[in-house]
Tab-separated table of C-alpha atoms in Angstrom:
chain	number	residue	atom	x	y	z
A	1	UNK	CA	-21.065	-23.193	-35.198
A	2	UNK	CA	-23.635	-20.941	-33.402
A	3	UNK	CA	-25.159	-23.598	-31.171
A	4	UNK	CA	-21.455	-24.088	-30.268
A	5	UNK	CA	-20.628	-20.781	-29.339
A	6	UNK	CA	-23.869	-20.174	-27.290
A	7	UNK	CA	-22.842	-23.229	-25.380
A	8	UNK	CA	-19.494	-21.785	-24.236
A	9	UNK	CA	-20.935	-18.369	-23.380
A	10	UNK	CA	-23.467	-20.098	-21.052
A	11	UNK	CA	-20.646	-21.792	-19.712
A	12	UNK	CA	-18.295	-19.246	-19.210
A	13	UNK	CA	-21.177	-17.181	-17.143
A	14	UNK	CA	-21.641	-20.214	-15.021
A	15	UNK	CA	-18.643	-19.750	-14.249
A	16	UNK	CA	-17.699	-16.429	-13.824
A	17	UNK	CA	-21.155	-16.926	-11.137
A	18	UNK	CA	-19.445	-19.340	-9.070
A	19	UNK	CA	-16.319	-17.419	-9.003
A	20	UNK	CA	-18.338	-14.189	-7.156
A	21	UNK	CA	-20.512	-15.099	-4.847
A	22	UNK	CA	-24.125	-13.831	-4.716
A	23	UNK	CA	-25.220	-10.530	-3.071
A	24	UNK	CA	-27.242	-7.605	-3.293
A	25	UNK	CA	-25.704	-4.251	-4.254
A	26	UNK	CA	-22.804	-1.780	-3.525
A	27	UNK	CA	-23.463	0.596	-1.251
A	28	UNK	CA	-21.156	4.203	-1.369
A	29	UNK	CA	-21.041	6.138	1.430
A	30	UNK	CA	-19.333	9.595	0.530
A	31	UNK	CA	-17.807	11.303	3.903
A	32	UNK	CA	-19.681	14.807	4.279
A	33	UNK	CA	-16.040	16.655	4.796
A	34	UNK	CA	-15.019	15.411	1.605
A	35	UNK	CA	-12.823	12.463	3.147
A	36	UNK	CA	-13.690	10.048	-0.003
A	37	UNK	CA	-15.709	7.430	0.362
A	38	UNK	CA	-16.796	4.160	1.465
A	39	UNK	CA	-18.021	1.234	-0.540
A	40	UNK	CA	-19.772	-1.822	1.078
A	41	UNK	CA	-22.612	-4.869	-0.226
A	42	UNK	CA	-26.043	-5.061	1.200
A	43	UNK	CA	-28.249	-7.576	0.446
A	44	UNK	CA	-31.370	-7.285	-1.680
A	45	UNK	CA	-33.206	-5.992	0.992
A	46	UNK	CA	-30.909	-3.088	2.088
A	47	UNK	CA	-29.453	-4.922	4.853
A	48	UNK	CA	-25.817	-4.139	5.785
A	49	UNK	CA	-23.719	-6.267	7.878
A	50	UNK	CA	-21.548	-5.594	10.631
A	51	UNK	CA	-17.780	-5.581	8.792
A	52	UNK	CA	-14.849	-6.499	10.872
A	53	UNK	CA	-12.278	-5.482	8.370
A	54	UNK	CA	-11.565	-1.981	7.167
A	55	UNK	CA	-9.468	-1.629	3.908
A	56	UNK	CA	-7.758	1.838	3.164
A	57	UNK	CA	-6.653	2.476	-0.256
A	58	UNK	CA	-4.567	5.331	-0.711
A	59	UNK	CA	-4.277	7.314	-4.106
A	60	UNK	CA	-0.797	8.378	-5.215
A	61	UNK	CA	0.333	11.646	-7.097
A	62	UNK	CA	-2.283	13.829	-8.371
A	63	UNK	CA	-4.471	10.705	-8.213
A	64	UNK	CA	-8.068	10.754	-6.559
A	65	UNK	CA	-10.355	8.335	-4.795
A	66	UNK	CA	-11.614	7.096	-8.056
A	67	UNK	CA	-8.921	5.780	-8.994
A	68	UNK	CA	-9.847	2.939	-6.402
A	69	UNK	CA	-13.205	2.568	-7.122
A	70	UNK	CA	-13.063	-0.765	-9.666
A	71	UNK	CA	-10.480	-2.471	-7.443
A	72	UNK	CA	-12.588	-1.829	-4.288
A	73	UNK	CA	-15.725	-3.520	-6.056
A	74	UNK	CA	-13.918	-6.356	-6.944
A	75	UNK	CA	-12.619	-7.026	-3.757
A	76	UNK	CA	-16.031	-6.897	-2.169
A	77	UNK	CA	-17.196	-9.428	-4.609
A	78	UNK	CA	-14.916	-11.460	-3.136
A	79	UNK	CA	-15.823	-10.936	0.408
A	80	UNK	CA	-18.771	-8.764	0.735
A	81	UNK	CA	-19.887	-9.964	4.359
A	82	UNK	CA	-16.568	-8.986	6.620
A	83	UNK	CA	-14.876	-5.746	4.902
A	84	UNK	CA	-15.631	-2.069	3.949
A	85	UNK	CA	-13.165	-0.608	1.972
A	86	UNK	CA	-12.634	3.340	2.114
A	87	UNK	CA	-11.274	5.323	-1.218
A	88	UNK	CA	-9.242	7.981	0.712
A	89	UNK	CA	-10.078	11.565	-0.805
A	90	UNK	CA	-8.223	13.647	1.692
A	91	UNK	CA	-5.032	13.951	-0.770
A	92	UNK	CA	-6.062	14.238	-3.781
A	93	UNK	CA	-5.158	16.209	-7.078
A	94	UNK	CA	-2.508	19.332	-6.245
A	95	UNK	CA	-3.036	18.553	-2.553
A	96	UNK	CA	-0.311	15.431	-3.131
A	97	UNK	CA	2.736	18.290	-3.585
A	98	UNK	CA	1.838	19.162	-0.068
A	99	UNK	CA	4.661	16.459	1.699
A	100	UNK	CA	4.417	13.252	2.680
A	101	UNK	CA	4.228	14.370	6.241
A	102	UNK	CA	1.392	16.359	5.708
A	103	UNK	CA	-0.629	13.797	3.757
A	104	UNK	CA	0.121	11.283	6.267
A	105	UNK	CA	-1.667	13.488	9.549
A	106	UNK	CA	-4.439	14.088	6.776
A	107	UNK	CA	-4.781	10.023	6.172
A	108	UNK	CA	-4.456	9.115	9.889
A	109	UNK	CA	-7.615	11.855	10.687
A	110	UNK	CA	-9.050	10.825	7.579
A	111	UNK	CA	-8.962	6.861	9.026
A	112	UNK	CA	-10.178	7.780	12.606
A	113	UNK	CA	-13.203	9.383	10.929
A	114	UNK	CA	-13.919	6.140	9.222
A	115	UNK	CA	-13.540	3.806	12.115
A	116	UNK	CA	-15.796	6.525	13.868
A	117	UNK	CA	-18.734	5.707	11.098
A	118	UNK	CA	-17.960	1.862	11.628
A	119	UNK	CA	-17.472	0.725	15.252
A	120	UNK	CA	-17.693	-2.784	14.339
A	121	UNK	CA	-14.542	-2.982	12.633
A	122	UNK	CA	-11.516	-4.747	14.327
A	123	UNK	CA	-9.022	-5.199	11.769
A	124	UNK	CA	-7.445	-2.699	9.467
A	125	UNK	CA	-5.236	-3.203	5.887
A	126	UNK	CA	-3.847	-0.635	3.793
A	127	UNK	CA	-3.253	-0.563	-0.359
A	128	UNK	CA	-1.299	2.515	-1.662
A	129	UNK	CA	-0.856	2.933	-5.054
A	130	UNK	CA	2.718	5.232	-5.541
A	131	UNK	CA	3.398	7.856	-3.520
A	132	UNK	CA	0.152	6.490	-1.399
A	133	UNK	CA	2.463	3.710	-0.100
A	134	UNK	CA	4.817	6.423	1.651
A	135	UNK	CA	1.469	8.585	2.708
A	136	UNK	CA	0.276	5.414	4.375
A	137	UNK	CA	3.862	4.324	6.108
A	138	UNK	CA	3.753	8.073	7.548
A	139	UNK	CA	-0.065	7.487	8.472
A	140	UNK	CA	0.491	4.130	10.285
A	141	UNK	CA	3.012	5.772	12.330
A	142	UNK	CA	0.904	8.274	13.596
A	143	UNK	CA	-1.565	6.188	14.305
A	144	UNK	CA	0.197	3.311	16.192
A	145	UNK	CA	-0.297	2.780	19.767
A	146	UNK	CA	-3.086	5.762	19.757
A	147	UNK	CA	-5.390	5.966	22.149
A	148	UNK	CA	-8.579	6.580	20.509
A	149	UNK	CA	-11.016	5.826	23.274
A	150	UNK	CA	-11.730	9.801	23.756
A	151	UNK	CA	-12.637	9.848	19.937
A	152	UNK	CA	-14.592	6.753	19.553
A	153	UNK	CA	-17.839	6.069	21.121
A	154	UNK	CA	-17.541	2.775	21.864
A	155	UNK	CA	-14.126	1.012	23.657
A	156	UNK	CA	-12.568	-2.279	22.410
A	157	UNK	CA	-12.613	-4.202	25.829
A	158	UNK	CA	-11.721	-3.467	29.177
A	159	UNK	CA	-8.953	-4.059	31.744
A	160	UNK	CA	-9.104	-5.491	35.171
A	161	UNK	CA	-9.130	-3.795	38.091
A	162	UNK	CA	-6.061	-5.319	39.488
A	163	UNK	CA	-3.689	-3.561	37.070
A	164	UNK	CA	-3.040	0.299	36.649
A	165	UNK	CA	-4.311	2.602	33.884
A	166	UNK	CA	-1.437	2.809	32.327
A	167	UNK	CA	-0.580	-0.989	32.281
A	168	UNK	CA	-3.674	-1.331	30.934
A	169	UNK	CA	-3.622	1.232	28.183
A	170	UNK	CA	-0.327	-0.126	27.071
A	171	UNK	CA	-1.994	-4.032	27.064
A	172	UNK	CA	-5.097	-2.426	25.286
A	173	UNK	CA	-3.107	-0.472	22.162
A	174	UNK	CA	0.307	-2.153	22.112
A	175	UNK	CA	1.049	-3.640	18.431
A	176	UNK	CA	-2.574	-1.849	17.268
A	177	UNK	CA	-3.230	0.881	14.390
A	178	UNK	CA	-5.804	2.987	15.787
A	179	UNK	CA	-6.829	0.453	18.158
A	180	UNK	CA	-7.319	-2.087	15.392
A	181	UNK	CA	-5.450	-5.595	14.265
A	182	UNK	CA	-3.128	-4.675	11.817
A	183	UNK	CA	-3.379	-7.313	9.058
A	184	UNK	CA	-1.936	-6.397	5.385
A	185	UNK	CA	0.119	-3.655	4.145
A	186	UNK	CA	0.149	-3.618	0.333
A	187	UNK	CA	2.070	-1.244	-1.875
A	188	UNK	CA	1.866	-1.017	-5.745
A	189	UNK	CA	4.986	0.774	-7.448
A	190	UNK	CA	5.619	2.759	-4.498
A	191	UNK	CA	9.221	4.319	-4.511
A	192	UNK	CA	10.307	3.421	-0.519
A	193	UNK	CA	13.796	4.244	-1.265
A	194	UNK	CA	12.427	7.837	-2.954
A	195	UNK	CA	13.614	8.839	-6.711
A	196	UNK	CA	16.771	10.042	-5.882
A	197	UNK	CA	19.647	8.923	-8.307
A	198	UNK	CA	20.664	5.005	-9.442
A	199	UNK	CA	17.914	5.161	-11.905
A	200	UNK	CA	15.429	5.130	-9.388
A	201	UNK	CA	13.155	6.905	-11.854
A	202	UNK	CA	14.037	5.134	-15.400
A	203	UNK	CA	12.609	8.301	-17.498
A	204	UNK	CA	15.786	9.355	-16.788
A	205	UNK	CA	17.366	6.848	-18.581
A	206	UNK	CA	20.455	6.569	-15.998
A	207	UNK	CA	21.954	9.468	-16.959
A	208	UNK	CA	23.655	10.840	-13.816
A	209	UNK	CA	23.683	14.521	-14.833
A	210	UNK	CA	20.217	14.780	-15.755
A	211	UNK	CA	19.429	13.020	-11.831
A	212	UNK	CA	21.310	15.667	-10.426
A	213	UNK	CA	19.836	18.526	-12.483
A	214	UNK	CA	16.155	17.064	-11.276
A	215	UNK	CA	16.888	17.079	-7.858
A	216	UNK	CA	18.111	20.528	-7.454
A	217	UNK	CA	14.794	22.049	-8.855
A	218	UNK	CA	12.669	18.914	-6.885
A	219	UNK	CA	10.833	21.697	-5.460
A	220	UNK	CA	8.877	22.132	-8.446
A	221	UNK	CA	6.743	19.307	-6.942
A	222	UNK	CA	6.359	21.189	-3.859
A	223	UNK	CA	7.179	19.649	-0.621
A	224	UNK	CA	6.527	16.708	-1.732
A	225	UNK	CA	8.999	16.498	-4.801
A	226	UNK	CA	11.742	17.493	-2.072
A	227	UNK	CA	10.691	14.423	0.189
A	228	UNK	CA	11.187	12.321	-2.506
A	229	UNK	CA	14.459	13.578	-4.253
A	230	UNK	CA	15.507	13.253	-0.237
A	231	UNK	CA	16.683	16.816	-0.562
A	232	UNK	CA	14.765	18.361	2.460
A	233	UNK	CA	17.423	17.466	5.066
A	234	UNK	CA	18.135	20.263	6.853
A	235	UNK	CA	19.843	21.813	10.212
A	236	UNK	CA	21.445	18.329	10.419
A	237	UNK	CA	18.019	16.494	10.429
A	238	UNK	CA	18.090	13.448	7.671
A	239	UNK	CA	15.350	13.965	4.797
A	240	UNK	CA	12.236	12.567	6.026
A	241	UNK	CA	11.905	9.358	4.045
A	242	UNK	CA	15.207	8.343	6.293
A	243	UNK	CA	13.464	9.483	9.290
A	244	UNK	CA	10.999	6.963	8.380
A	245	UNK	CA	12.999	4.077	8.301
A	246	UNK	CA	13.786	4.779	12.261
A	247	UNK	CA	11.689	4.624	15.622
A	248	UNK	CA	11.636	7.811	17.261
A	249	UNK	CA	10.264	8.970	20.815
A	250	UNK	CA	7.637	11.132	19.131
A	251	UNK	CA	6.432	8.322	16.201
A	252	UNK	CA	7.269	4.708	15.532
A	253	UNK	CA	7.818	4.121	12.053
A	254	UNK	CA	9.216	1.150	11.809
A	255	UNK	CA	6.832	-0.544	15.067
A	256	UNK	CA	4.296	0.236	13.020
A	257	UNK	CA	5.146	-0.944	9.780
A	258	UNK	CA	6.133	-4.390	11.562
A	259	UNK	CA	3.268	-5.022	13.479
A	260	UNK	CA	1.252	-5.772	10.183
A	261	UNK	CA	0.880	-9.642	9.433
A	262	UNK	CA	1.901	-9.293	5.972
A	263	UNK	CA	3.745	-6.924	3.887
A	264	UNK	CA	3.670	-6.915	0.226
A	265	UNK	CA	5.398	-4.988	-2.563
A	266	UNK	CA	4.226	-5.056	-6.093
A	267	UNK	CA	6.626	-3.359	-8.529
A	268	UNK	CA	6.776	-3.002	-12.124
A	269	UNK	CA	9.815	-4.976	-14.143
A	270	UNK	CA	9.558	-3.013	-17.163
A	271	UNK	CA	7.861	0.230	-18.597
A	272	UNK	CA	7.172	2.330	-15.253
A	273	UNK	CA	8.639	5.376	-16.089
A	274	UNK	CA	8.283	6.891	-12.990
A	275	UNK	CA	9.049	4.214	-10.532
A	276	UNK	CA	12.111	1.849	-10.621
A	277	UNK	CA	12.045	-1.890	-10.068
A	278	UNK	CA	14.584	-1.700	-6.785
A	279	UNK	CA	12.742	1.099	-5.122
A	280	UNK	CA	9.515	-0.262	-5.454
A	281	UNK	CA	10.353	-3.772	-4.628
A	282	UNK	CA	13.149	-2.610	-1.875
A	283	UNK	CA	15.905	-4.503	-3.016
A	284	UNK	CA	19.704	-3.171	-4.218
A	285	UNK	CA	20.009	-3.405	-7.857
A	286	UNK	CA	22.432	-6.501	-7.996
A	287	UNK	CA	19.276	-8.306	-5.643
A	288	UNK	CA	17.198	-8.098	-8.589
A	289	UNK	CA	16.260	-11.039	-10.308
A	290	UNK	CA	17.607	-11.640	-14.103
A	291	UNK	CA	14.956	-10.965	-16.736
A	292	UNK	CA	16.036	-13.620	-18.290
A	293	UNK	CA	15.076	-16.188	-15.640
A	294	UNK	CA	11.587	-14.739	-15.243
A	295	UNK	CA	8.610	-16.753	-16.168
A	296	UNK	CA	4.885	-15.750	-16.641
A	297	UNK	CA	2.699	-17.516	-13.871
A	298	UNK	CA	0.809	-20.188	-15.155
A	299	UNK	CA	-2.273	-18.618	-14.445
A	300	UNK	CA	-1.610	-14.830	-14.291
A	301	UNK	CA	-0.104	-13.910	-17.035
A	302	UNK	CA	1.465	-10.340	-15.966
A	303	UNK	CA	2.968	-12.071	-12.853
A	304	UNK	CA	6.633	-13.387	-13.351
A	305	UNK	CA	7.680	-13.556	-9.898
A	306	UNK	CA	6.550	-14.011	-6.593
A	307	UNK	CA	9.080	-14.317	-3.556
A	308	UNK	CA	8.396	-14.503	0.013
A	309	UNK	CA	11.350	-13.177	1.847
A	310	UNK	CA	12.722	-13.612	5.088
A	311	UNK	CA	13.951	-10.372	7.228
A	312	UNK	CA	17.165	-9.877	7.433
A	313	UNK	CA	18.481	-10.860	11.024
A	314	UNK	CA	19.653	-7.212	12.230
A	315	UNK	CA	20.289	-4.481	10.645
A	316	UNK	CA	23.593	-2.547	10.914
A	317	UNK	CA	22.331	0.161	13.252
A	318	UNK	CA	24.297	3.214	13.109
A	319	UNK	CA	21.997	6.664	14.096
A	320	UNK	CA	21.242	8.100	11.147
A	321	UNK	CA	21.604	11.593	12.855
A	322	UNK	CA	25.414	11.421	13.438
A	323	UNK	CA	26.001	10.327	10.021
A	324	UNK	CA	24.122	13.219	8.344
A	325	UNK	CA	25.791	15.688	10.915
A	326	UNK	CA	28.888	14.125	9.980
A	327	UNK	CA	28.993	15.719	6.475
A	328	UNK	CA	30.375	11.967	5.229
A	329	UNK	CA	29.684	12.998	1.001
A	330	UNK	CA	29.605	8.947	0.958
A	331	UNK	CA	26.438	8.754	3.024
A	332	UNK	CA	24.344	6.061	0.840
A	333	UNK	CA	21.081	7.093	1.704
A	334	UNK	CA	19.234	4.167	-0.289
A	335	UNK	CA	21.286	1.588	1.363
A	336	UNK	CA	20.256	2.944	5.011
A	337	UNK	CA	16.717	2.384	3.847
A	338	UNK	CA	17.083	-1.094	2.444
A	339	UNK	CA	19.128	-2.095	5.715
A	340	UNK	CA	16.206	-0.992	7.666
A	341	UNK	CA	13.292	-1.813	5.960
A	342	UNK	CA	14.692	-5.027	4.998
A	343	UNK	CA	14.858	-5.967	8.727
A	344	UNK	CA	11.264	-7.419	8.110
A	345	UNK	CA	9.634	-9.799	6.008
A	346	UNK	CA	8.283	-8.561	2.363
A	347	UNK	CA	6.193	-10.536	-0.306
A	348	UNK	CA	7.591	-9.148	-3.310
A	349	UNK	CA	5.625	-9.622	-6.443
A	350	UNK	CA	7.198	-8.574	-9.901
A	351	UNK	CA	4.891	-7.521	-12.822
A	352	UNK	CA	4.970	-7.657	-16.304
A	353	UNK	CA	2.998	-5.894	-18.872
A	354	UNK	CA	4.747	-6.868	-22.034
A	355	UNK	CA	3.019	-7.981	-24.933
A	356	UNK	CA	-0.029	-5.798	-23.566
A	357	UNK	CA	-1.935	-2.837	-24.997
A	358	UNK	CA	-1.411	-0.958	-21.538
A	359	UNK	CA	2.407	-1.415	-21.108
A	360	UNK	CA	3.391	1.963	-22.361
A	361	UNK	CA	0.882	3.071	-19.087
A	362	UNK	CA	2.746	0.488	-16.812
A	363	UNK	CA	2.610	3.055	-13.298
A	364	UNK	CA	-0.806	3.265	-13.146
A	365	UNK	CA	-1.992	-0.207	-14.804
A	366	UNK	CA	-0.723	-1.870	-12.070
A	367	UNK	CA	-3.346	0.084	-9.655
A	368	UNK	CA	-5.812	-2.115	-11.047
A	369	UNK	CA	-8.342	0.270	-11.741
A	370	UNK	CA	-10.026	-0.913	-15.020
A	371	UNK	CA	-11.349	-4.235	-15.882
A	372	UNK	CA	-8.798	-5.584	-18.020
A	373	UNK	CA	-6.655	-5.723	-14.658
A	374	UNK	CA	-9.154	-8.423	-13.067
A	375	UNK	CA	-6.680	-10.659	-12.466
A	376	UNK	CA	-4.346	-8.632	-10.277
A	377	UNK	CA	-6.638	-8.687	-8.220
A	378	UNK	CA	-7.585	-12.675	-8.384
A	379	UNK	CA	-4.011	-13.249	-7.472
A	380	UNK	CA	-4.165	-10.962	-4.301
A	381	UNK	CA	-7.138	-13.266	-3.237
A	382	UNK	CA	-6.066	-16.488	-4.048
A	383	UNK	CA	-2.771	-16.033	-1.881
A	384	UNK	CA	-4.801	-14.599	0.863
A	385	UNK	CA	-3.037	-11.535	0.078
A	386	UNK	CA	-5.935	-9.027	0.878
A	387	UNK	CA	-7.329	-10.993	3.595
A	388	UNK	CA	-5.114	-12.852	5.691
A	389	UNK	CA	-6.198	-13.521	9.081
């Protein structure tokens, strides 16, 4: 029996070693300004290859860069030579109460500083957990089409003399995020539709009176609470989350999101007490799959449904400002956000931790912040979700 057990252990070790490529070690470089840290791989001699793909990982409410350290290392084990992962820290702990816009501005500045440290990068992806997904959506809009040639020590190409400087600029930065090619935008348990009513916060058990009472005191969670509960609209302006499903002259929220080759929304089917299934998967409640029809993935038991959705042809485009200013009490903010966000395609991956010891912590468990959930990252790799080219 002991011989058989040892043979099985050797077989498992061999299997693991064949799954992960050989590499030297991880190098963690902290931003001296307090903007998180970069993780990349160096070989045995300490040589660091020039990465071409920058992956930005963004924490959620009261989170920190440390929440992403495990996931970042697992990702780099798979792609040691091509990527550098930055775990964001500018919006950590109590700073997450400052509002999605303030946090988005901070993240945008942080991304620029990371690009300066890694001038070889040409592609960029974002991975956001919970509130971090909304912050990333704001940040990419701030970085969309941004000319950082004066900030960046190197330029990414040149223009022919026959065309004007403005035309050159438009060609160079069109469809790019901070001058880089946008690849993947991934969120997990992110309240894309906010937390206002409609059972979007499961801990309230769907009681309308309780949801209404909480929305009135959303300011307890700072500016962020008002944004999540859509109570920040003043002077005829729509709430911020509603603004973030439209392009304006000043900031291109939808163009920035649409520029990514792939958008993926991970959502908890059950046990997430903070973010509901429909808001995290950007679906109407009637569009949610029936739980009795869900089946565990043959290889990854926590995955119960994978849906690759095509975008709707055209959203019903009625200016949000005119609806809000009309004072209509029947305005359904959630419906407006769904209509706009689904004008582009989303891969939806539904997750269930039923039967797991971690099920009561589903909201944080889906972040894959510890070894137990290595398979969550593996399915991302297998489907090329994290590294589509």
